[in-house]
Amino acid sequence: MSRSIIETHRVFFTWIFALFLFALLLFGDSIWRANYPVITGLMFFAGSILVGLAVIGRLWCALHISGYKTYHLVATGPYSMSRNPLYFFSFLGVLGLGLASGSLLITAIMTAFFALYYAPLIREEQKRLLEMHGESYREYLSRTPAFWPKLSLLNEPEEYTVQPRVYRRSMGEAVWFIIFLGLFQFIGVLHQQAVLPNLFSLV
């Protein structure tokens, strides 16, 4: 089964959206930062926790799919609780970064982009996996939630073989959430010090 345009150019679309976000953050500042610093601090704290959970969760997912993705039906660890745990933890990271920006508008934009972008992507991947794995995937579909994890379904093996080189690449991908968290905070400081222009206000 051929890949869709979204699947093929996933990284490209993600970076285009990231550049759009950074343009908003560089030239506009949150109204909460100057007027309600305590609220901004709480938003950053909550966002940092979500980003931390996202990084840990993505590394957990990578531990189980490194070297097995697509060609093997992985149904252990986080994949025993959700069919798309990698996207679930990415969602936590996106939500966390939005809150860390100090802007509810940025949070809403990032969340909406995630939903509109990843919903069709998940459907396309499901079709391909169903075509590849047939009845075993149908059985997996019947017992495992599509997105939101069901903790009671957690099933972990005593031992699991991991391919270190593939896992190392996944570690690099997860680190981007931490990098963006730091950049968001640094941009906020630059606005506070009037180093960056404040051409418009972000709710």
PDB file of C-alpha atoms in Angstrom:
ATOM      1  CA  MET A   1       0.000   0.000   0.000  1.00  0.00           C
ATOM      2  CA  SER A   2       1.452   3.361  -1.045  1.00  0.00           C
ATOM      3  CA  ARG A   3       1.987   6.077   1.508  1.00  0.00           C
ATOM      4  CA  SER A   4      -0.155   9.223   1.550  1.00  0.00           C
ATOM      5  CA  ILE A   5       1.241  12.711   0.987  1.00  0.00           C
ATOM      6  CA  ILE A   6       0.979  13.414   4.728  1.00  0.00           C
ATOM      7  CA  GLU A   7       2.980  10.296   5.594  1.00  0.00           C
ATOM      8  CA  THR A   8       5.604  10.921   2.922  1.00  0.00           C
ATOM      9  CA  HIS A   9       6.189  14.574   3.810  1.00  0.00           C
ATOM     10  CA  ARG A  10       5.510  14.393   7.549  1.00  0.00           C
ATOM     11  CA  VAL A  11       8.787  16.023   8.603  1.00  0.00           C
ATOM     12  CA  PHE A  12       8.417  18.816   6.027  1.00  0.00           C
ATOM     13  CA  PHE A  13       4.889  19.755   7.174  1.00  0.00           C
ATOM     14  CA  THR A  14       5.952  19.624  10.820  1.00  0.00           C
ATOM     15  CA  TRP A  15       8.864  22.009  10.266  1.00  0.00           C
ATOM     16  CA  ILE A  16       6.705  24.432   8.260  1.00  0.00           C
ATOM     17  CA  PHE A  17       4.254  24.568  11.144  1.00  0.00           C
ATOM     18  CA  ALA A  18       7.117  24.971  13.639  1.00  0.00           C
ATOM     19  CA  LEU A  19       8.448  27.978  11.688  1.00  0.00           C
ATOM     20  CA  PHE A  20       4.963  29.519  11.703  1.00  0.00           C
ATOM     21  CA  LEU A  21       4.769  29.078  15.476  1.00  0.00           C
ATOM     22  CA  PHE A  22       8.185  30.591  16.054  1.00  0.00           C
ATOM     23  CA  ALA A  23       7.197  33.610  13.951  1.00  0.00           C
ATOM     24  CA  LEU A  24       4.211  34.153  16.251  1.00  0.00           C
ATOM     25  CA  LEU A  25       6.355  33.751  19.364  1.00  0.00           C
ATOM     26  CA  LEU A  26       9.191  35.967  18.124  1.00  0.00           C
ATOM     27  CA  PHE A  27       7.008  38.929  17.189  1.00  0.00           C
ATOM     28  CA  GLY A  28       4.188  38.594  19.719  1.00  0.00           C
ATOM     29  CA  ASP A  29       4.137  38.092  23.475  1.00  0.00           C
ATOM     30  CA  SER A  30       1.628  36.578  25.859  1.00  0.00           C
ATOM     31  CA  ILE A  31      -0.592  39.029  27.727  1.00  0.00           C
ATOM     32  CA  TRP A  32      -0.346  36.718  30.732  1.00  0.00           C
ATOM     33  CA  ARG A  33       3.412  37.143  31.091  1.00  0.00           C
ATOM     34  CA  ALA A  34       3.348  40.807  32.115  1.00  0.00           C
ATOM     35  CA  ASN A  35      -0.060  40.970  33.789  1.00  0.00           C
ATOM     36  CA  TYR A  36      -0.337  37.567  35.463  1.00  0.00           C
ATOM     37  CA  PRO A  37       3.177  36.188  36.068  1.00  0.00           C
ATOM     38  CA  VAL A  38       1.941  33.579  38.566  1.00  0.00           C
ATOM     39  CA  ILE A  39      -0.433  32.115  35.975  1.00  0.00           C
ATOM     40  CA  THR A  40       2.360  32.122  33.401  1.00  0.00           C
ATOM     41  CA  GLY A  41       4.611  30.331  35.873  1.00  0.00           C
ATOM     42  CA  LEU A  42       1.957  27.692  36.549  1.00  0.00           C
ATOM     43  CA  MET A  43       1.438  27.202  32.816  1.00  0.00           C
ATOM     44  CA  PHE A  44       5.167  26.675  32.294  1.00  0.00           C
ATOM     45  CA  PHE A  45       5.337  24.273  35.243  1.00  0.00           C
ATOM     46  CA  ALA A  46       2.410  22.206  33.947  1.00  0.00           C
ATOM     47  CA  GLY A  47       3.838  22.323  30.445  1.00  0.00           C
ATOM     48  CA  SER A  48       7.234  21.118  31.650  1.00  0.00           C
ATOM     49  CA  ILE A  49       5.632  18.128  33.383  1.00  0.00           C
ATOM     50  CA  LEU A  50       3.753  17.204  30.211  1.00  0.00           C
ATOM     51  CA  VAL A  51       6.901  17.557  28.100  1.00  0.00           C
ATOM     52  CA  GLY A  52       8.760  15.341  30.568  1.00  0.00           C
ATOM     53  CA  LEU A  53       6.026  12.699  30.340  1.00  0.00           C
ATOM     54  CA  ALA A  54       6.125  12.972  26.557  1.00  0.00           C
ATOM     55  CA  VAL A  55       9.875  12.371  26.392  1.00  0.00           C
ATOM     56  CA  ILE A  56       9.738   9.423  28.805  1.00  0.00           C
ATOM     57  CA  GLY A  57       6.717   7.985  26.991  1.00  0.00           C
ATOM     58  CA  ARG A  58       8.270   8.292  23.549  1.00  0.00           C
ATOM     59  CA  LEU A  59      11.436   6.585  24.768  1.00  0.00           C
ATOM     60  CA  TRP A  60       9.301   3.814  26.249  1.00  0.00           C
ATOM     61  CA  CYS A  61       7.532   3.384  22.911  1.00  0.00           C
ATOM     62  CA  ALA A  62      10.838   3.406  21.043  1.00  0.00           C
ATOM     63  CA  LEU A  63      12.115   0.662  23.315  1.00  0.00           C
ATOM     64  CA  HIS A  64       9.400  -1.642  21.979  1.00  0.00           C
ATOM     65  CA  ILE A  65       9.281  -0.673  18.282  1.00  0.00           C
ATOM     66  CA  SER A  66      12.954   0.012  17.503  1.00  0.00           C
ATOM     67  CA  GLY A  67      13.695  -2.273  14.584  1.00  0.00           C
ATOM     68  CA  TYR A  68      10.193  -3.790  14.618  1.00  0.00           C
ATOM     69  CA  LYS A  69       8.042  -0.894  13.379  1.00  0.00           C
ATOM     70  CA  THR A  70       5.429  -1.657  10.708  1.00  0.00           C
ATOM     71  CA  TYR A  71       6.808  -5.052   9.652  1.00  0.00           C
ATOM     72  CA  HIS A  72       6.099  -6.658  13.024  1.00  0.00           C
ATOM     73  CA  LEU A  73       2.892  -6.243  15.000  1.00  0.00           C
ATOM     74  CA  VAL A  74       4.083  -4.877  18.338  1.00  0.00           C
ATOM     75  CA  ALA A  75       1.480  -5.321  21.087  1.00  0.00           C
ATOM     76  CA  THR A  76       3.560  -5.112  24.265  1.00  0.00           C
ATOM     77  CA  GLY A  77       4.423  -2.309  26.680  1.00  0.00           C
ATOM     78  CA  PRO A  78       2.684   0.952  25.726  1.00  0.00           C
ATOM     79  CA  TYR A  79       1.333  -0.744  22.588  1.00  0.00           C
ATOM     80  CA  SER A  80      -0.693  -3.101  24.754  1.00  0.00           C
ATOM     81  CA  MET A  81      -2.609  -0.100  26.157  1.00  0.00           C
ATOM     82  CA  SER A  82      -3.001   1.952  22.973  1.00  0.00           C
ATOM     83  CA  ARG A  83      -2.561   1.324  19.264  1.00  0.00           C
ATOM     84  CA  ASN A  84      -0.892   4.719  18.883  1.00  0.00           C
ATOM     85  CA  PRO A  85       0.980   5.442  22.130  1.00  0.00           C
ATOM     86  CA  LEU A  86       3.770   7.279  20.299  1.00  0.00           C
ATOM     87  CA  TYR A  87       1.237   9.804  19.019  1.00  0.00           C
ATOM     88  CA  PHE A  88      -0.444   9.983  22.423  1.00  0.00           C
ATOM     89  CA  PHE A  89       2.814  10.931  24.127  1.00  0.00           C
ATOM     90  CA  SER A  90       3.591  13.340  21.290  1.00  0.00           C
ATOM     91  CA  PHE A  91       0.210  14.949  21.985  1.00  0.00           C
ATOM     92  CA  LEU A  92       1.197  15.412  25.632  1.00  0.00           C
ATOM     93  CA  GLY A  93       4.400  17.068  24.420  1.00  0.00           C
ATOM     94  CA  VAL A  94       2.548  19.379  22.041  1.00  0.00           C
ATOM     95  CA  LEU A  95       0.070  20.344  24.763  1.00  0.00           C
ATOM     96  CA  GLY A  96       2.952  20.893  27.176  1.00  0.00           C
ATOM     97  CA  LEU A  97       4.852  23.129  24.767  1.00  0.00           C
ATOM     98  CA  GLY A  98       1.702  25.131  24.128  1.00  0.00           C
ATOM     99  CA  LEU A  99       1.216  25.760  27.847  1.00  0.00           C
ATOM    100  CA  ALA A 100       4.920  26.524  28.295  1.00  0.00           C
ATOM    101  CA  SER A 101       4.621  29.264  25.672  1.00  0.00           C
ATOM    102  CA  GLY A 102       2.391  31.158  28.105  1.00  0.00           C
ATOM    103  CA  SER A 103      -0.312  31.603  25.478  1.00  0.00           C
ATOM    104  CA  LEU A 104      -3.678  29.862  25.386  1.00  0.00           C
ATOM    105  CA  LEU A 105      -3.949  30.818  21.707  1.00  0.00           C
ATOM    106  CA  ILE A 106      -0.670  29.075  20.878  1.00  0.00           C
ATOM    107  CA  THR A 107      -1.839  26.064  22.895  1.00  0.00           C
ATOM    108  CA  ALA A 108      -5.108  25.934  20.941  1.00  0.00           C
ATOM    109  CA  ILE A 109      -3.332  26.300  17.574  1.00  0.00           C
ATOM    110  CA  MET A 110      -0.846  23.540  18.384  1.00  0.00           C
ATOM    111  CA  THR A 111      -3.565  21.199  19.657  1.00  0.00           C
ATOM    112  CA  ALA A 112      -5.762  21.848  16.611  1.00  0.00           C
ATOM    113  CA  PHE A 113      -2.840  21.239  14.241  1.00  0.00           C
ATOM    114  CA  PHE A 114      -2.059  17.962  15.971  1.00  0.00           C
ATOM    115  CA  ALA A 115      -5.664  16.759  15.726  1.00  0.00           C
ATOM    116  CA  LEU A 116      -6.123  17.783  12.084  1.00  0.00           C
ATOM    117  CA  TYR A 117      -2.732  16.452  11.028  1.00  0.00           C
ATOM    118  CA  TYR A 118      -2.478  13.184  12.923  1.00  0.00           C
ATOM    119  CA  ALA A 119      -6.086  11.948  12.723  1.00  0.00           C
ATOM    120  CA  PRO A 120      -5.867  11.137   8.980  1.00  0.00           C
ATOM    121  CA  LEU A 121      -2.306   9.894   9.459  1.00  0.00           C
ATOM    122  CA  ILE A 122      -3.488   7.383  12.066  1.00  0.00           C
ATOM    123  CA  ARG A 123      -6.252   6.193   9.723  1.00  0.00           C
ATOM    124  CA  GLU A 124      -3.789   5.704   6.856  1.00  0.00           C
ATOM    125  CA  GLU A 125      -1.386   3.764   9.044  1.00  0.00           C
ATOM    126  CA  GLN A 126      -4.217   1.593  10.348  1.00  0.00           C
ATOM    127  CA  LYS A 127      -5.235   0.667   6.790  1.00  0.00           C
ATOM    128  CA  ARG A 128      -1.677  -0.285   5.917  1.00  0.00           C
ATOM    129  CA  LEU A 129      -1.182  -2.360   9.072  1.00  0.00           C
ATOM    130  CA  LEU A 130      -4.499  -4.125   8.510  1.00  0.00           C
ATOM    131  CA  GLU A 131      -3.403  -4.981   4.980  1.00  0.00           C
ATOM    132  CA  MET A 132      -0.044  -6.282   6.208  1.00  0.00           C
ATOM    133  CA  HIS A 133      -1.081  -8.223   9.315  1.00  0.00           C
ATOM    134  CA  GLY A 134      -4.662  -9.234   8.520  1.00  0.00           C
ATOM    135  CA  GLU A 135      -6.528 -11.172  11.197  1.00  0.00           C
ATOM    136  CA  SER A 136      -3.918 -10.661  13.923  1.00  0.00           C
ATOM    137  CA  TYR A 137      -4.299  -6.893  13.542  1.00  0.00           C
ATOM    138  CA  ARG A 138      -8.112  -7.149  13.547  1.00  0.00           C
ATOM    139  CA  GLU A 139      -7.888  -8.959  16.867  1.00  0.00           C
ATOM    140  CA  TYR A 140      -5.527  -6.246  18.125  1.00  0.00           C
ATOM    141  CA  LEU A 141      -8.012  -3.592  16.940  1.00  0.00           C
ATOM    142  CA  SER A 142     -10.843  -5.233  18.856  1.00  0.00           C
ATOM    143  CA  ARG A 143      -9.100  -5.201  22.229  1.00  0.00           C
ATOM    144  CA  THR A 144      -6.859  -2.104  22.163  1.00  0.00           C
ATOM    145  CA  PRO A 145      -7.972   1.567  22.220  1.00  0.00           C
ATOM    146  CA  ALA A 146      -6.940   3.646  19.220  1.00  0.00           C
ATOM    147  CA  PHE A 147      -5.441   6.589  21.110  1.00  0.00           C
ATOM    148  CA  TRP A 148      -6.153   7.055  24.810  1.00  0.00           C
ATOM    149  CA  PRO A 149      -4.264   4.377  26.794  1.00  0.00           C
ATOM    150  CA  LYS A 150      -6.151   1.907  28.972  1.00  0.00           C
ATOM    151  CA  LEU A 151      -3.813   1.216  31.877  1.00  0.00           C
ATOM    152  CA  SER A 152      -5.482  -2.058  32.862  1.00  0.00           C
ATOM    153  CA  LEU A 153      -4.357  -3.590  29.547  1.00  0.00           C
ATOM    154  CA  LEU A 154      -0.649  -3.108  30.218  1.00  0.00           C
ATOM    155  CA  ASN A 155       1.313  -6.214  29.291  1.00  0.00           C
ATOM    156  CA  GLU A 156       5.106  -6.275  29.491  1.00  0.00           C
ATOM    157  CA  PRO A 157       7.427  -9.202  28.776  1.00  0.00           C
ATOM    158  CA  GLU A 158      10.144 -10.205  31.216  1.00  0.00           C
ATOM    159  CA  GLU A 159      12.761  -9.749  28.494  1.00  0.00           C
ATOM    160  CA  TYR A 160      12.789  -7.864  25.195  1.00  0.00           C
ATOM    161  CA  THR A 161      15.392  -7.565  22.439  1.00  0.00           C
ATOM    162  CA  VAL A 162      16.194  -3.989  21.385  1.00  0.00           C
ATOM    163  CA  GLN A 163      18.252  -2.756  18.440  1.00  0.00           C
ATOM    164  CA  PRO A 164      20.526  -0.077  19.991  1.00  0.00           C
ATOM    165  CA  ARG A 165      21.273   1.852  16.804  1.00  0.00           C
ATOM    166  CA  VAL A 166      17.609   2.285  15.954  1.00  0.00           C
ATOM    167  CA  TYR A 167      16.808   3.171  19.569  1.00  0.00           C
ATOM    168  CA  ARG A 168      19.543   5.808  19.621  1.00  0.00           C
ATOM    169  CA  ARG A 169      17.904   7.612  16.696  1.00  0.00           C
ATOM    170  CA  SER A 170      14.608   7.591  18.581  1.00  0.00           C
ATOM    171  CA  MET A 171      16.331   9.181  21.575  1.00  0.00           C
ATOM    172  CA  GLY A 172      17.440  12.047  19.350  1.00  0.00           C
ATOM    173  CA  GLU A 173      13.872  12.593  18.145  1.00  0.00           C
ATOM    174  CA  ALA A 174      12.531  12.750  21.711  1.00  0.00           C
ATOM    175  CA  VAL A 175      15.116  15.348  22.745  1.00  0.00           C
ATOM    176  CA  TRP A 176      13.526  17.909  20.402  1.00  0.00           C
ATOM    177  CA  PHE A 177      10.704  18.410  22.895  1.00  0.00           C
ATOM    178  CA  ILE A 178      13.226  19.496  25.540  1.00  0.00           C
ATOM    179  CA  ILE A 179      15.001  21.785  23.067  1.00  0.00           C
ATOM    180  CA  PHE A 180      11.749  23.499  22.093  1.00  0.00           C
ATOM    181  CA  LEU A 181      10.792  23.862  25.759  1.00  0.00           C
ATOM    182  CA  GLY A 182      14.038  25.728  26.401  1.00  0.00           C
ATOM    183  CA  LEU A 183      13.600  27.873  23.288  1.00  0.00           C
ATOM    184  CA  PHE A 184      10.072  28.872  24.297  1.00  0.00           C
ATOM    185  CA  GLN A 185      11.324  29.944  27.713  1.00  0.00           C
ATOM    186  CA  PHE A 186      14.283  31.826  26.227  1.00  0.00           C
ATOM    187  CA  ILE A 187      12.028  33.691  23.788  1.00  0.00           C
ATOM    188  CA  GLY A 188       9.800  34.707  26.698  1.00  0.00           C
ATOM    189  CA  VAL A 189      12.799  36.126  28.568  1.00  0.00           C
ATOM    190  CA  LEU A 190      13.855  38.091  25.470  1.00  0.00           C
ATOM    191  CA  HIS A 191      10.383  39.634  25.304  1.00  0.00           C
ATOM    192  CA  GLN A 192      10.529  40.546  28.993  1.00  0.00           C
ATOM    193  CA  GLN A 193      13.861  42.295  28.435  1.00  0.00           C
ATOM    194  CA  ALA A 194      12.479  44.109  25.357  1.00  0.00           C
ATOM    195  CA  VAL A 195      15.095  42.474  23.147  1.00  0.00           C
ATOM    196  CA  LEU A 196      12.385  41.147  20.836  1.00  0.00           C
ATOM    197  CA  PRO A 197       9.606  43.367  19.427  1.00  0.00           C
ATOM    198  CA  ASN A 198       6.069  42.966  20.686  1.00  0.00           C
ATOM    199  CA  LEU A 199       4.063  43.657  17.531  1.00  0.00           C
ATOM    200  CA  PHE A 200       0.910  41.966  18.795  1.00  0.00           C
ATOM    201  CA  SER A 201      -0.441  40.333  21.935  1.00  0.00           C
ATOM    202  CA  LEU A 202      -1.128  36.630  22.307  1.00  0.00           C
ATOM    203  CA  VAL A 203      -3.985  35.611  24.563  1.00  0.00           C
TER     204      VAL A 203
END
